[in-house]
CSV table of C-alpha atoms in Angstrom, one decimal:
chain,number,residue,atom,x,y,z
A,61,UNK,CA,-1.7,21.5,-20.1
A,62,UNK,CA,0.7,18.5,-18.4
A,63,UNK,CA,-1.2,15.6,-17.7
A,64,UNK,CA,-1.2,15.0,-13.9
A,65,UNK,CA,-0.5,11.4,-12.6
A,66,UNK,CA,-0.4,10.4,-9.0
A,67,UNK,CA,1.1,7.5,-6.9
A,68,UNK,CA,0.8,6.2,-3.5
A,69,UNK,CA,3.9,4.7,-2.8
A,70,UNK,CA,3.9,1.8,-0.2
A,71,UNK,CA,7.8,0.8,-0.4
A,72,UNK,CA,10.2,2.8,-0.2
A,73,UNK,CA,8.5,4.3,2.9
A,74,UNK,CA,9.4,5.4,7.3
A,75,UNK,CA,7.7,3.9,9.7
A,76,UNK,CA,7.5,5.4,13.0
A,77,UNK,CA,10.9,4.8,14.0
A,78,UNK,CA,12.4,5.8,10.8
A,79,UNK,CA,13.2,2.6,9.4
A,80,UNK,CA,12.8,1.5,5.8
A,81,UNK,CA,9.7,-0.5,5.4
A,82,UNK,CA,6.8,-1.6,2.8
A,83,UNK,CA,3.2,-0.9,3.9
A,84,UNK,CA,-0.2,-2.8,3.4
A,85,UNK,CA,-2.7,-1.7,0.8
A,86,UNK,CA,-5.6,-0.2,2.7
A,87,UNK,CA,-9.4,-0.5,0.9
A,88,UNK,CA,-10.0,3.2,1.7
A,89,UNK,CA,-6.6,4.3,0.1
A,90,UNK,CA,-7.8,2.8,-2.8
A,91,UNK,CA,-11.4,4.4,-2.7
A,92,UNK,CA,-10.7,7.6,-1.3
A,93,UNK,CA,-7.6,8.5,-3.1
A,94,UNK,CA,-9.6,7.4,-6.3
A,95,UNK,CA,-12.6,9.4,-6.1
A,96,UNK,CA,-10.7,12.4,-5.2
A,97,UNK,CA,-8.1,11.4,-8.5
A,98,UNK,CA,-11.3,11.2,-10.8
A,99,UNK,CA,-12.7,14.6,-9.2
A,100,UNK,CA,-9.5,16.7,-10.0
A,101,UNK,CA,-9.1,15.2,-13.2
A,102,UNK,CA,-6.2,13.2,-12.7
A,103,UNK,CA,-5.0,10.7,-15.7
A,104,UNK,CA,-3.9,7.9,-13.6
A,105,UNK,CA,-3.9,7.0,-9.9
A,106,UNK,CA,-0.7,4.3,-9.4
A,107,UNK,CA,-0.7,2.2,-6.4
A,108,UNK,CA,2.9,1.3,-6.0
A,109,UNK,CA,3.5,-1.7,-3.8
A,110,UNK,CA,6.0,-4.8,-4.3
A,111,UNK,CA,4.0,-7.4,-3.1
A,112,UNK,CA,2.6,-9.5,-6.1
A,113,UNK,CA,-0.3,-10.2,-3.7
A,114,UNK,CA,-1.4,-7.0,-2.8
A,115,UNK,CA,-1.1,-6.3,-6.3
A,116,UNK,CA,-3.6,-8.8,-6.9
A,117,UNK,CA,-5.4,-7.6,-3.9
A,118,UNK,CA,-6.2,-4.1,-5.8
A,119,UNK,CA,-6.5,-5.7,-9.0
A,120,UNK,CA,-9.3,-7.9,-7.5
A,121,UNK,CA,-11.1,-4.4,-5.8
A,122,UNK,CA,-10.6,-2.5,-8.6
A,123,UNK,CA,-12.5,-5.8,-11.3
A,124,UNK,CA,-15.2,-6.0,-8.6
A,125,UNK,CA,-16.2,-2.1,-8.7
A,126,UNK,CA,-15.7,-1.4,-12.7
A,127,UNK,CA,-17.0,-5.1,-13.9
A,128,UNK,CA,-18.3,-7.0,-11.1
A,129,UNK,CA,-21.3,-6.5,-9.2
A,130,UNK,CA,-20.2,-3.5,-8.0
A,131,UNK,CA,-20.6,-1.9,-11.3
A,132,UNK,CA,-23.9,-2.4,-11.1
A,133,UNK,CA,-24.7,-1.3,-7.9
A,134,UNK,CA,-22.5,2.1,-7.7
A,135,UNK,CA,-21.0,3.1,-11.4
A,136,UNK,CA,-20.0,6.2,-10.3
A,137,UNK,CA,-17.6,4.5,-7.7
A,138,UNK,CA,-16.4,2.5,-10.9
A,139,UNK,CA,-15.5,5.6,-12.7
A,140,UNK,CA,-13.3,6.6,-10.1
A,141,UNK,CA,-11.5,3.1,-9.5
A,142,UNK,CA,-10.6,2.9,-13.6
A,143,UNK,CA,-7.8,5.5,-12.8
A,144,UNK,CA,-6.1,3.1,-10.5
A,145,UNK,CA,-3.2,1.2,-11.7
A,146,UNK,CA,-1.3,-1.5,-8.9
A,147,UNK,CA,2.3,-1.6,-9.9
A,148,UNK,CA,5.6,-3.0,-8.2
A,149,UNK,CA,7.4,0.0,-8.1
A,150,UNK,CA,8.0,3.8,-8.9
A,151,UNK,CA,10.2,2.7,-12.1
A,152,UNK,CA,7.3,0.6,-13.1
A,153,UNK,CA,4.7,3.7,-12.4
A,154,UNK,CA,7.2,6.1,-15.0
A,155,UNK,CA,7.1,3.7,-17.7
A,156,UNK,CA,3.3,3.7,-17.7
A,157,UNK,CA,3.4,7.4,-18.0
A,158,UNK,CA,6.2,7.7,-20.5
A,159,UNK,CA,3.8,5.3,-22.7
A,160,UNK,CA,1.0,6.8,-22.1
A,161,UNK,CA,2.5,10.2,-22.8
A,162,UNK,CA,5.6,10.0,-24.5
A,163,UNK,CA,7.6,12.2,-22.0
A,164,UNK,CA,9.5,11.7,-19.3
A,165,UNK,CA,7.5,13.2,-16.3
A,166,UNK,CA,8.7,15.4,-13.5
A,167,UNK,CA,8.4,13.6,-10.1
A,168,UNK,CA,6.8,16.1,-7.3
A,169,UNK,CA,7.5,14.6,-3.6
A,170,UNK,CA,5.1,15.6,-0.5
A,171,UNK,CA,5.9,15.7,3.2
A,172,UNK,CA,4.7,17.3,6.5
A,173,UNK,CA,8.5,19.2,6.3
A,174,UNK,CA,10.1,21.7,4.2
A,175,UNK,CA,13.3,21.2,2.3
A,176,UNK,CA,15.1,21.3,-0.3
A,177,UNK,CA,13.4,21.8,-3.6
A,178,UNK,CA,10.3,23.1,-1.9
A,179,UNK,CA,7.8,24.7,-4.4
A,180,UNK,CA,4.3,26.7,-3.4
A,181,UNK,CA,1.1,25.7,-4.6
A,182,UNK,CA,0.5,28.7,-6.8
A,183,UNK,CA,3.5,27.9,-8.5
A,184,UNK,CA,3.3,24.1,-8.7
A,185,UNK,CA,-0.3,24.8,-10.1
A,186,UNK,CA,1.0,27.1,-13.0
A,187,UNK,CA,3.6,24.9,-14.1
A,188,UNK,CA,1.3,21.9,-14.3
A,189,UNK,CA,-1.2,24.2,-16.5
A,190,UNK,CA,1.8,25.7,-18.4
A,191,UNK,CA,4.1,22.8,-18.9
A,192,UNK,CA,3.9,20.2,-21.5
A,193,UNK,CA,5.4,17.6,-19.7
A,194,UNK,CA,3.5,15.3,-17.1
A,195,UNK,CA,3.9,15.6,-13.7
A,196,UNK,CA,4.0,12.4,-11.1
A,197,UNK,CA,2.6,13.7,-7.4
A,198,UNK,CA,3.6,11.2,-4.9
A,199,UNK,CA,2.2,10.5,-1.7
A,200,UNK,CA,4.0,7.9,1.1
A,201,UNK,CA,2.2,5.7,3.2
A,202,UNK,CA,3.2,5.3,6.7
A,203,UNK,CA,5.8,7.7,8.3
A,204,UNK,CA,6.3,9.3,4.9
A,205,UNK,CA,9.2,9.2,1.7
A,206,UNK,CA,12.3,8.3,2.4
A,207,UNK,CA,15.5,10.4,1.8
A,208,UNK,CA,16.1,8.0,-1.4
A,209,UNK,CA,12.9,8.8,-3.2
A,210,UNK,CA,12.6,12.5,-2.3
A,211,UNK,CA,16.1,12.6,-4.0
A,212,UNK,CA,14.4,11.4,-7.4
A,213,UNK,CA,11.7,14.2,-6.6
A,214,UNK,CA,12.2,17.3,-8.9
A,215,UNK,CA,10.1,19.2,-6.6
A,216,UNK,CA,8.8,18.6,-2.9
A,217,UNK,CA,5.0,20.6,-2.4
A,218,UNK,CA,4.7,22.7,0.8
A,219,UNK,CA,3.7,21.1,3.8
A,220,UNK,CA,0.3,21.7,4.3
A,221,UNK,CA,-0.3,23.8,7.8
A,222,UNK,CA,-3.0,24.8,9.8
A,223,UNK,CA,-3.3,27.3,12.1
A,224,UNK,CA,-1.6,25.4,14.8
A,225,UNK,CA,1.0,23.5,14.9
A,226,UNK,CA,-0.6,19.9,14.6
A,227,UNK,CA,0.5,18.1,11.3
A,228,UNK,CA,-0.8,14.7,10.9
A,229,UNK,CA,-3.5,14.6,8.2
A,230,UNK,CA,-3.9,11.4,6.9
A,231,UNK,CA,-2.5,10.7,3.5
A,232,UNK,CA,-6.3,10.5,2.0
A,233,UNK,CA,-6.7,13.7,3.3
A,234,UNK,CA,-3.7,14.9,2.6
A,235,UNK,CA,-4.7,14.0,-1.0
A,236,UNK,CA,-7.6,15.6,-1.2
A,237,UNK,CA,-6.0,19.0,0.2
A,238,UNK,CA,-3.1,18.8,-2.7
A,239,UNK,CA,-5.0,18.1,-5.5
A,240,UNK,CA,-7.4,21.0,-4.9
A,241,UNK,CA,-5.0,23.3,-4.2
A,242,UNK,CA,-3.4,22.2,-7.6
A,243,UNK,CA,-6.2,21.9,-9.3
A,244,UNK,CA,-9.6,23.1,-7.7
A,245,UNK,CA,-11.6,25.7,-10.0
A,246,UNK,CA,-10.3,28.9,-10.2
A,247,UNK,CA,-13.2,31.4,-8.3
A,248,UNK,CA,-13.0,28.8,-5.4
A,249,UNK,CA,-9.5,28.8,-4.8
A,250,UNK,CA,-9.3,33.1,-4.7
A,251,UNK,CA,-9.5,33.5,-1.0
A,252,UNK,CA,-6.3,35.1,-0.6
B,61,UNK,CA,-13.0,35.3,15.6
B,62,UNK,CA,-15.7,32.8,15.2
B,63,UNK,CA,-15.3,29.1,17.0
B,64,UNK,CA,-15.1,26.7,14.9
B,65,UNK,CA,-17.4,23.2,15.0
B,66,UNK,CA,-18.0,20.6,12.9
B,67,UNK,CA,-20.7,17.5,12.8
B,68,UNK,CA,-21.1,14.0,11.2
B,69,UNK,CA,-24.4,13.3,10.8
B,70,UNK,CA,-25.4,10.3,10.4
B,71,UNK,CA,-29.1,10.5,10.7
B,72,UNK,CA,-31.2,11.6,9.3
B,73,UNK,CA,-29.2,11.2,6.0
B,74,UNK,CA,-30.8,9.7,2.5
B,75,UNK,CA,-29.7,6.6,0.6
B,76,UNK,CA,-29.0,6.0,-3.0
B,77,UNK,CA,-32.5,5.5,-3.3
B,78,UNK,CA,-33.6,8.9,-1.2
B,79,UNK,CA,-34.9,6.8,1.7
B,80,UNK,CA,-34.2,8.7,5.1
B,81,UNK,CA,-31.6,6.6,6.8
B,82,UNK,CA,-29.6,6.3,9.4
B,83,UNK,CA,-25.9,5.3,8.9
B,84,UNK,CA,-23.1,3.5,10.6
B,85,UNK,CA,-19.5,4.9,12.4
B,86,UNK,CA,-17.0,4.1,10.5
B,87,UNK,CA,-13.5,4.0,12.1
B,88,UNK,CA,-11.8,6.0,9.8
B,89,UNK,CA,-14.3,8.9,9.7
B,90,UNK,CA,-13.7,8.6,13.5
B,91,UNK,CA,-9.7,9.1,12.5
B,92,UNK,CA,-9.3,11.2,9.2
B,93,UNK,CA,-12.0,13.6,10.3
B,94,UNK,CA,-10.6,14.1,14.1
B,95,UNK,CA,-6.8,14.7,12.2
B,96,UNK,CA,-8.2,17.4,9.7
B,97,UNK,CA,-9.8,19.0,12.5
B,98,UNK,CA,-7.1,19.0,14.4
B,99,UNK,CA,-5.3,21.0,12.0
B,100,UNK,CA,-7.4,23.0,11.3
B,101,UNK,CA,-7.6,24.8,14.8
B,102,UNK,CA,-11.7,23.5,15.0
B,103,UNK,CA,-13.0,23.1,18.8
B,104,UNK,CA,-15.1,20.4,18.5
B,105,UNK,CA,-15.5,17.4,15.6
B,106,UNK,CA,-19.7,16.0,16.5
B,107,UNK,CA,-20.1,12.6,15.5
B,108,UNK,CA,-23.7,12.7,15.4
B,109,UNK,CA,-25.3,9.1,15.5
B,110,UNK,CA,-29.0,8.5,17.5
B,111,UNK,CA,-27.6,4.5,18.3
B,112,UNK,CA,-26.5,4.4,22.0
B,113,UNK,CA,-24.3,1.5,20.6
B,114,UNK,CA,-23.0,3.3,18.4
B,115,UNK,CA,-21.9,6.4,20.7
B,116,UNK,CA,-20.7,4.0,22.9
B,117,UNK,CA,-18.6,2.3,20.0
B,118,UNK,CA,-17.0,6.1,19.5
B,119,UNK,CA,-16.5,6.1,22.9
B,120,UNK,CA,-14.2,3.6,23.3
B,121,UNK,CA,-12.2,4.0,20.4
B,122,UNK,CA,-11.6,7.9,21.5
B,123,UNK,CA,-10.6,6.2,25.0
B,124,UNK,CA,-8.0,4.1,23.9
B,125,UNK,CA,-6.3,6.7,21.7
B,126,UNK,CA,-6.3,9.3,24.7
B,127,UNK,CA,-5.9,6.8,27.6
B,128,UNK,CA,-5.6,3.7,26.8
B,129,UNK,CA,-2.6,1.6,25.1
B,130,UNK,CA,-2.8,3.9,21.6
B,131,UNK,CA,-2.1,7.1,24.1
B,132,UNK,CA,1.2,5.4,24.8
B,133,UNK,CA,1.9,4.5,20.7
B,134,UNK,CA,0.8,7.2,19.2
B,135,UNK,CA,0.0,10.3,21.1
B,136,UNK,CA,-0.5,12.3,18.0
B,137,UNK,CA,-3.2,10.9,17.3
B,138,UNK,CA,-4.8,11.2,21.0
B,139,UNK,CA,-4.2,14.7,20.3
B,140,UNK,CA,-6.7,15.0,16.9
B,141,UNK,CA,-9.0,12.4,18.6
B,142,UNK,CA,-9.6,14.3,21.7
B,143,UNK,CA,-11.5,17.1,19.4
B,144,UNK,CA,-14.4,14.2,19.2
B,145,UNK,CA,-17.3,14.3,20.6
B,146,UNK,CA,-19.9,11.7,20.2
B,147,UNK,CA,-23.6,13.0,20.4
B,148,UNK,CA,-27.1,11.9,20.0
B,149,UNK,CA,-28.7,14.4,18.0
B,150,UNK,CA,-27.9,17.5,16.2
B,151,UNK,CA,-29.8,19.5,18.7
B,152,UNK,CA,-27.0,18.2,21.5
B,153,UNK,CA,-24.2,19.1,19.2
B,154,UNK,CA,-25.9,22.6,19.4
B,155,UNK,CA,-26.8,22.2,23.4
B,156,UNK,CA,-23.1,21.6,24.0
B,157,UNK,CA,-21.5,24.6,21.6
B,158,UNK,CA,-24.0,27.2,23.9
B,159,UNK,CA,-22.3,25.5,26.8
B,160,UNK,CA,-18.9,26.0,25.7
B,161,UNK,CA,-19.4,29.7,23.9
B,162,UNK,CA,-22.3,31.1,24.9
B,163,UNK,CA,-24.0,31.7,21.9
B,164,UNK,CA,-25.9,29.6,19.5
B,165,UNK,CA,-24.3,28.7,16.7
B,166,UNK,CA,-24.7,29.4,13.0
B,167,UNK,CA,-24.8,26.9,11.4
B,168,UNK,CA,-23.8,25.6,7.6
B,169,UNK,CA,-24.3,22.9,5.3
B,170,UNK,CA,-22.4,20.7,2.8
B,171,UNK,CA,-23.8,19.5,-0.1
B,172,UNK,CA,-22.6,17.8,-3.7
B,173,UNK,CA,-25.5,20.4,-5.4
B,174,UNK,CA,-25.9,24.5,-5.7
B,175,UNK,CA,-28.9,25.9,-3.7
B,176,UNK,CA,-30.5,28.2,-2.3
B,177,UNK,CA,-28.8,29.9,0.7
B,178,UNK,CA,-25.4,28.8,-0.4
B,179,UNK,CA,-22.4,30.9,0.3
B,180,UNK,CA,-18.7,31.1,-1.7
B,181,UNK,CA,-15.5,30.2,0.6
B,182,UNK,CA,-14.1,33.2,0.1
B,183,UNK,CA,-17.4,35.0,1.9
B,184,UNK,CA,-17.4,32.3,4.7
B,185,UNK,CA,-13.9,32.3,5.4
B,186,UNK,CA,-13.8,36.0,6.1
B,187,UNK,CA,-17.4,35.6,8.4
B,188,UNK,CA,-15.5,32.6,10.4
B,189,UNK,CA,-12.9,35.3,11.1
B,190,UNK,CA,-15.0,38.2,12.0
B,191,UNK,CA,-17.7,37.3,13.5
B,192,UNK,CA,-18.6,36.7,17.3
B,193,UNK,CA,-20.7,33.7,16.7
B,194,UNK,CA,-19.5,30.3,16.1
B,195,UNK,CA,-19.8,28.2,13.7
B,196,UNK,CA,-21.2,24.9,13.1
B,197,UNK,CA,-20.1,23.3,9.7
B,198,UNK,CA,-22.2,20.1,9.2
B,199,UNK,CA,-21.3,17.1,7.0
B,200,UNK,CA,-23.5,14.6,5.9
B,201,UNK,CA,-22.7,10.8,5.3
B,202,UNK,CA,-24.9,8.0,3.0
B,203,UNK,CA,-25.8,10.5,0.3
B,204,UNK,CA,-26.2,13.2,2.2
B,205,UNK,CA,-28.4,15.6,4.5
B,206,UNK,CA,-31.9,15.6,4.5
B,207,UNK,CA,-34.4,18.5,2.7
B,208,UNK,CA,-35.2,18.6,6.7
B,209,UNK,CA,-31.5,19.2,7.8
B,210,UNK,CA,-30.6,21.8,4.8
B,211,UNK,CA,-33.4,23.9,5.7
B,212,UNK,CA,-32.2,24.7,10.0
B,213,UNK,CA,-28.8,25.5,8.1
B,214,UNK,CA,-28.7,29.7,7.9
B,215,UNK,CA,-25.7,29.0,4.7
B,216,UNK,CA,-24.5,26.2,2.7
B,217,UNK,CA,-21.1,26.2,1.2
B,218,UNK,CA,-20.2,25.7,-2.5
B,219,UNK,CA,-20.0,22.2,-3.7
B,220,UNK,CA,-16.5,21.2,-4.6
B,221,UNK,CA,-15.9,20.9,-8.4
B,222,UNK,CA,-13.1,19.6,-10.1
B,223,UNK,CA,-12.2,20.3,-13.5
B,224,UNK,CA,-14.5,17.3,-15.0
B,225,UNK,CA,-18.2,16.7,-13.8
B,226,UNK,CA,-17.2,13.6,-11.5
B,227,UNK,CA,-18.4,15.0,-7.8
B,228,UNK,CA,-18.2,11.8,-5.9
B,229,UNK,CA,-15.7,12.6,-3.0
B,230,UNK,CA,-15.5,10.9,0.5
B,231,UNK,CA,-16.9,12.4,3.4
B,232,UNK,CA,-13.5,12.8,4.4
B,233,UNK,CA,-12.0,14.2,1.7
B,234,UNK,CA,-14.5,16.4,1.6
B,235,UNK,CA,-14.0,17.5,4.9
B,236,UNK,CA,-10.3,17.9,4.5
B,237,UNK,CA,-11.2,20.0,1.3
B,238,UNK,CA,-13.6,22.3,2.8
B,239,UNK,CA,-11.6,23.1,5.9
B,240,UNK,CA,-8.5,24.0,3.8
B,241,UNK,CA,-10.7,26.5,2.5
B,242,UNK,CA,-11.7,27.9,5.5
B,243,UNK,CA,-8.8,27.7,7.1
B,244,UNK,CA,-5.8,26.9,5.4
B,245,UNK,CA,-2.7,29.5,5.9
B,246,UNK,CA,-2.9,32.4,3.8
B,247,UNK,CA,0.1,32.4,1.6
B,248,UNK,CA,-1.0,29.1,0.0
B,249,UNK,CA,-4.7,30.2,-0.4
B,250,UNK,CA,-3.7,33.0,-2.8
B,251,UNK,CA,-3.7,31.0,-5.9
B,252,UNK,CA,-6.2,32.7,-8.1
């Protein structure tokens, strides 16, 4: 089975208008998107943000729930924080994995639109349980990915749709919704 | 097919220690929850909270994403936070879905733990779809609903489980989780 990584990228990313920005670390990205990492059995959950200070900002969250007094108070919420991992940038993130690993891993993009290199859940799921290669599942902050990073992707997931036609889930949910369609057991997720 | 509702309950809920408590708003329950909703075609999001303060506090955030200045910067999100409804007491939340459908609602719980009266996604799903009655899916915040709360629920769904034994997800996650599962489009749900 591929071990699964995931990152939350906060540069390259959109903003509203489109243009290229960097985005703030937010607590509950880090919490959220940790607990749902540590549920679905995810290996390592990279923050990727180019500020040193943020950087030390999660660093500081991160000592404060897994050794601080937070450790005392809520373990379980420590579990979930040890899979996070601040780094400067995607490159960064990759040579973490290819050291933990030894391989190379194949980069899988999200975003509320299909394209290119689109890939379904069922199949996505598969190759993650099949392949012996890790996989990297990034998430973008803000408006989403830029054009430059999906290009690195190897795979984009499907957009994840309701019935209607709203699609603005936030990324934590969003998060939460991919990992279990990846990687939820296996009687829950027959409800074709 | 069944109406859809949900509720935040934040009272009565227990504490870490299994006190019965009453919990705070946070904004980003407010937010997440509302967007999830949103796409996921449900009437209604109840933030249930017995503080007059505290409705009053939902209030006002709901106004100025739907009229005031966010309407304006952001209309999506006046779109998922118009599905909010701020409520005293579950009994309102109920009050208010007779007034809209006419019928009393059935209503299911959440929980982190398999009990009695609980009900697989794949059962549920179908019974949102077919029946005439709607629905009322309940979520519980601190560490969840009450003995009390679980026993006026007529199901409770599975608890979400991961390949490991780590069951610590958000409120909001587990939100976004559960309504994929009901609701999510059909070709990505076939995954077994």
């Amino acid at each position: 089975m591929g071990e699964l990584f995931i990152g939350l990228l906060h540069y390259p990313v959109t903003n509203k208008r489109g243009d290229v920005v960097a985005t703030a670390v937010t607590n509950l990205d880090i919490h959220d998107i940790a607990r749902t990492a540590k549920t679905y059995g995810v290996s390592r959950y990279f923050i990727i943000n180019p500020m040193r200070s943020q950087i030390r900002l999660v660093d500081r969250i991160v000592e404060h729930w897994i050794a601080g007094y937070g450790a005392a108070y809520n373990p379980d919420r420590g579990r979930a924080l040890s899979t996070v991992c601040a780094v400067e940038d995607l490159s960064e993130a990759i040579r973490r994995i290819v050291e933990i690993t030894k391989s190379e891993p194949s980069i899988v993009g999200t975003s509320a639109r299909k394209g290119r290199k689109t890939v379904d859940y069922r199949r996505l799921r598969s190759m993650i349980q099949e392949d012996h290669v890790p996989y990297l599942l990034l998430f973008g902050t803000g408006w989403g990915m830029t054009e430059q990073v999906k290009d690195l992707c190897t795979y984009m997931v499907e957009p994840i749709q309701g019935p209607g036609d709203y699609q603005h889930l936030s990324v934590r949910s969003a998060a939460a919704i991919v990992l279990d369609r990846l990687r939820g057991t296996e009687d829950e997720r027959s409800m074709s």
